[in-house]
Coordinates of C-alpha atoms and ligand atoms in Angstrom, one line a residue:
M1 CA -16.0 -27.1 -10.3
M2 CA -12.8 -25.0 -9.5
R3 CA -13.5 -21.9 -7.7
K4 CA -10.7 -19.2 -7.6
P5 CA -9.8 -18.8 -4.1
I6 CA -10.1 -15.3 -2.6
I7 CA -8.0 -14.1 0.4
G8 CA -9.1 -10.7 2.0
G9 CA -7.1 -8.8 4.4
N10 CA -9.2 -6.9 6.7
W11 CA -7.3 -4.0 8.8
K12 CA -10.4 -3.3 10.5
M13 CA -9.3 -0.2 12.8
N14 CA -5.7 -1.2 12.9
R15 CA -3.7 0.2 9.9
G16 CA -5.3 3.5 9.1
T17 CA -2.6 6.0 8.3
P18 CA -1.2 6.1 4.8
S19 CA 2.3 5.5 6.3
E20 CA 1.3 2.4 8.4
A21 CA -0.4 1.1 5.2
K22 CA 2.4 1.7 3.1
E23 CA 5.1 0.1 5.5
M24 CA 3.2 -3.2 5.3
L25 CA 2.3 -3.3 1.4
V26 CA 5.7 -2.9 0.4
Q27 CA 6.6 -5.8 1.8
L28 CA 3.5 -7.7 0.8
I29 CA 3.7 -6.8 -3.0
P30 CA 7.0 -8.1 -3.8
L31 CA 6.0 -11.4 -1.6
V32 CA 2.9 -12.0 -3.6
K33 CA 4.1 -10.8 -7.1
G34 CA 3.0 -13.3 -10.0
I35 CA 0.4 -15.0 -7.9
N36 CA -2.7 -14.8 -10.2
S37 CA -4.4 -18.1 -9.3
V38 CA -6.0 -16.3 -6.0
D39 CA -7.6 -13.3 -5.7
I40 CA -6.0 -11.0 -3.1
V41 CA -8.2 -7.9 -1.6
I42 CA -7.0 -5.6 1.1
C43 CA -9.4 -3.7 2.9
P44 CA -7.9 -0.8 4.9
P45 CA -9.6 2.0 6.9
Y46 CA -11.2 4.6 4.9
T47 CA -8.4 7.2 5.8
A48 CA -6.0 4.9 4.1
L49 CA -8.1 3.9 0.9
S50 CA -6.7 6.5 -1.4
A51 CA -3.0 5.9 -0.6
V52 CA -3.3 2.3 -0.8
N53 CA -5.3 2.4 -4.0
N54 CA -1.8 4.4 -5.3
I55 CA 0.2 1.8 -3.8
L56 CA -1.5 -1.1 -5.1
K57 CA -1.5 0.2 -8.7
N58 CA 0.0 -2.4 -11.3
S59 CA 0.3 -4.8 -8.4
N60 CA -2.2 -8.1 -8.4
I61 CA -3.9 -6.8 -5.0
K62 CA -7.3 -5.5 -5.3
L63 CA -8.8 -2.8 -2.8
G64 CA -12.0 -3.1 -0.7
G65 CA -13.8 -1.2 1.7
Q66 CA -14.6 -2.5 5.0
N67 CA -18.4 -0.9 4.9
M68 CA -20.7 1.3 3.1
Y69 CA -24.1 3.0 3.7
F70 CA -27.0 2.4 1.4
E71 CA -27.2 5.7 -0.2
E72 CA -25.0 7.5 -2.9
K73 CA -25.0 11.0 -1.0
G74 CA -26.9 13.1 1.5
A75 CA -27.1 13.9 5.4
F76 CA -25.7 11.2 6.6
T77 CA -23.0 12.1 9.0
G78 CA -20.1 9.9 9.4
E79 CA -21.3 7.4 6.7
I80 CA -19.3 6.4 3.6
S81 CA -20.9 6.0 0.0
P82 CA -20.3 3.4 -2.3
K83 CA -19.6 6.1 -5.1
F84 CA -16.6 7.3 -2.7
L85 CA -15.4 3.9 -2.3
Q86 CA -15.4 3.5 -6.4
A87 CA -13.7 6.7 -6.7
V88 CA -10.8 5.7 -4.7
G89 CA -10.3 2.4 -6.4
C90 CA -12.5 -0.2 -4.3
E91 CA -13.6 -3.2 -6.2
Y92 CA -14.8 -5.0 -3.4
V93 CA -16.5 -4.0 -0.2
I94 CA -17.3 -6.1 3.3
L95 CA -20.9 -6.1 4.2
G96 CA -22.3 -7.5 7.5
H97 CA -19.2 -8.0 9.6
S98 CA -20.2 -9.4 12.9
E99 CA -18.4 -6.1 14.5
R100 CA -20.6 -4.1 12.4
R101 CA -23.9 -6.5 13.5
N102 CA -22.8 -6.5 16.9
I103 CA -21.1 -3.4 18.1
F104 CA -23.1 -1.3 15.8
N105 CA -26.3 -2.9 15.8
E106 CA -26.6 -3.7 12.2
S107 CA -29.3 -5.7 11.3
D108 CA -29.8 -8.3 8.6
E109 CA -32.5 -5.9 6.8
L110 CA -29.8 -3.0 7.0
V111 CA -27.1 -5.5 5.4
N112 CA -29.7 -6.3 2.9
K113 CA -30.3 -2.8 1.8
K114 CA -26.4 -2.2 1.9
L115 CA -25.9 -5.2 -0.5
K116 CA -28.5 -4.2 -3.0
K117 CA -27.0 -0.8 -3.3
A118 CA -23.3 -2.1 -3.5
L119 CA -24.6 -4.7 -6.3
E120 CA -26.3 -1.5 -8.3
M121 CA -23.0 0.2 -7.7
N122 CA -21.0 -2.5 -9.1
L123 CA -19.0 -3.2 -6.2
K124 CA -18.4 -6.9 -5.3
P125 CA -19.9 -7.7 -1.9
I126 CA -17.9 -9.8 0.7
V127 CA -21.2 -10.7 3.0
A128 CA -20.3 -12.0 6.5
I129 CA -22.5 -14.2 8.4
G130 CA -22.0 -16.3 11.4
E131 CA -23.0 -17.5 14.7
H132 CA -22.2 -16.7 18.3
L133 CA -20.5 -19.3 20.6
E134 CA -23.9 -19.6 22.8
E135 CA -25.8 -20.4 19.5
R136 CA -23.0 -23.0 18.5
E137 CA -23.2 -24.6 22.0
A138 CA -27.1 -24.8 22.1
G139 CA -26.7 -26.5 18.5
K140 CA -28.2 -23.7 16.6
T141 CA -25.7 -22.9 14.0
K142 CA -27.8 -24.2 10.9
E143 CA -30.6 -22.4 12.4
I144 CA -29.0 -19.0 12.5
I145 CA -27.1 -19.3 9.2
L146 CA -30.5 -20.3 7.5
Y147 CA -32.0 -17.1 9.1
Q148 CA -29.0 -15.0 8.3
M149 CA -28.8 -16.3 4.3
N150 CA -32.6 -15.7 4.3
E151 CA -32.7 -12.2 5.5
T152 CA -29.4 -11.0 3.9
F153 CA -30.1 -12.0 0.7
K154 CA -33.6 -11.2 0.4
D155 CA -34.7 -10.5 -3.1
I156 CA -31.1 -10.7 -4.8
T157 CA -31.5 -12.2 -8.2
K158 CA -29.7 -15.4 -9.2
E159 CA -27.5 -12.9 -11.8
D160 CA -26.4 -10.9 -8.9
M161 CA -25.5 -13.8 -6.7
K162 CA -22.8 -14.5 -9.2
T163 CA -20.7 -11.3 -8.1
I164 CA -21.1 -12.1 -4.4
V165 CA -18.4 -13.6 -2.0
I166 CA -19.8 -15.1 1.2
A167 CA -17.7 -15.1 4.3
Y168 CA -18.4 -17.6 6.8
E169 CA -17.1 -16.5 10.1
P170 CA -17.9 -17.8 13.6
I171 CA -17.8 -15.1 15.6
W172 CA -16.3 -16.9 18.4
A173 CA -13.4 -17.7 16.3
I174 CA -12.9 -14.0 15.5
G175 CA -9.8 -12.4 17.0
T176 CA -9.9 -15.1 19.8
G177 CA -7.1 -17.5 18.6
K178 CA -9.7 -20.1 18.6
T179 CA -10.2 -21.4 15.0
A180 CA -12.9 -23.7 13.8
T181 CA -11.5 -27.0 12.8
P182 CA -11.3 -27.3 9.0
E183 CA -14.3 -30.0 9.6
Q184 CA -16.5 -27.8 11.4
A185 CA -15.9 -25.0 8.9
E186 CA -16.5 -27.3 6.1
E187 CA -19.7 -28.6 7.5
I188 CA -21.3 -25.2 7.6
H189 CA -19.9 -24.3 4.3
V190 CA -21.6 -27.6 2.6
Y191 CA -24.7 -26.4 4.4
I192 CA -24.6 -22.9 2.9
R193 CA -24.1 -24.3 -0.6
E194 CA -27.2 -26.6 0.2
L195 CA -29.3 -23.6 1.1
L196 CA -27.9 -21.7 -2.0
I197 CA -29.2 -24.8 -4.0
Q198 CA -32.7 -24.6 -2.5
K199 CA -32.9 -20.7 -2.9
Y200 CA -31.2 -20.6 -6.4
D201 CA -29.9 -23.8 -8.2
K202 CA -26.9 -25.9 -8.4
E203 CA -24.8 -23.7 -10.8
I204 CA -24.9 -20.8 -8.4
A205 CA -24.3 -22.9 -5.5
D206 CA -21.2 -24.3 -7.3
S207 CA -19.7 -21.1 -8.4
I208 CA -20.3 -18.9 -5.3
R209 CA -16.9 -18.6 -3.5
I210 CA -17.4 -19.1 0.3
Q211 CA -14.6 -17.8 2.4
Y212 CA -13.6 -18.9 5.8
G213 CA -12.8 -16.2 8.7
G214 CA -12.0 -16.2 12.2
S215 CA -8.2 -16.5 13.5
M216 CA -7.0 -17.9 9.9
K217 CA -2.9 -17.8 10.1
P218 CA -0.1 -19.9 8.1
E219 CA -0.4 -22.6 10.5
N220 CA -4.1 -23.6 10.1
A221 CA -4.7 -21.8 6.6
E222 CA -3.4 -25.1 4.3
D223 CA -5.7 -27.5 6.3
L224 CA -8.9 -25.1 6.1
L225 CA -8.2 -24.2 2.4
S226 CA -7.5 -27.5 1.3
K227 CA -11.3 -28.6 2.1
N228 CA -13.7 -28.8 -0.9
N229 CA -15.9 -26.3 -0.2
I230 CA -13.5 -23.3 1.6
D231 CA -12.7 -21.4 -1.0
G232 CA -10.7 -18.8 0.6
G233 CA -10.4 -16.6 3.8
L234 CA -11.1 -13.3 5.5
V235 CA -8.2 -12.5 7.6
G236 CA -8.1 -10.0 10.2
G237 CA -5.2 -10.2 13.0
A238 CA -2.8 -12.0 10.4
S239 CA -3.7 -9.6 7.5
L240 CA -1.7 -6.8 9.4
N241 CA 1.7 -8.6 8.8
A242 CA 3.1 -8.8 5.3
E243 CA 4.7 -12.2 5.8
L244 CA 1.9 -14.1 7.6
L245 CA -0.7 -12.6 5.0
A246 CA 1.6 -13.8 2.3
A247 CA 1.9 -17.3 4.0
I248 CA -1.7 -17.4 3.7
I249 CA -2.1 -16.6 0.3
K250 CA 0.6 -19.0 -0.6
A251 CA -1.3 -21.6 1.1
A252 CA -4.2 -20.8 -1.1
E253 CA -2.2 -20.8 -4.4
K254 CA -0.9 -24.1 -3.3
T255 CA -4.7 -25.6 -3.5
T256 CA -4.8 -24.5 -7.1
N257 CA -1.9 -26.4 -8.3
Ligands
PGA301 P1 -9.5 -12.5 12.7 O1 -10.5 -11.6 12.0 O2 -8.5 -13.1 11.6 O3 -8.7 -11.5 13.4 O4 -9.9 -13.3 13.6 C1 -11.2 -12.2 11.1 C2 -12.3 -11.2 10.7 O5 -13.0 -10.4 11.5 O6 -12.4 -10.9 9.4

């Protein structure tokens, strides 16, 4: 089955002023113009969303938030409502990124609540899962993935699963320059699909896009993306640079020819 690759650029807390965002995007837009066989999503910090939305109008690049809260409004100082994300043009939202889980103590239960709300609000969730280095070294990767899949996707219907993108991001590979080998990544992507067959069915498992994330760059993107079960990338560091991100997007485009 042919799944449309999806490349997400997660700027984290790096390019957050409107001018920093603009500087990068005026370079990126012409570089990826006309590429329609790959979904391209940029996730800037909240403070740049509105400016980025204006810049991306009439381009083939979509907008995403990096996080959100599970309520639409209320006394939640410092949080962001899915409604606000929508109002500034977000189509996607990253949920459960390992930095949210590890630095801000987000639990699987919280990610599950956010996921349900995002679906209710028609935002397309990019849900991140992945293991720590110690867990991999202890041979517990699959156990961790199984647990995260069960808890994060608790009570998510088959219909809703169709709009979700899963990002497999081994935590030891994020921002470290250490990439999982294409074989290591593919093994876990296949495992995630097996779990989706058990929990839902083969049709769902075959249709869900699973991105790889963790030090993806032009040098390794083609090898990773050419694996059968790797349907895109969630890119941090390299997404801050227009040429590097465009090269990754073009590597994804190549796999569709
Ligand atoms: P990285 O980040 O590409 O800088 O490793 C990936 C991510 O955190 O999504």
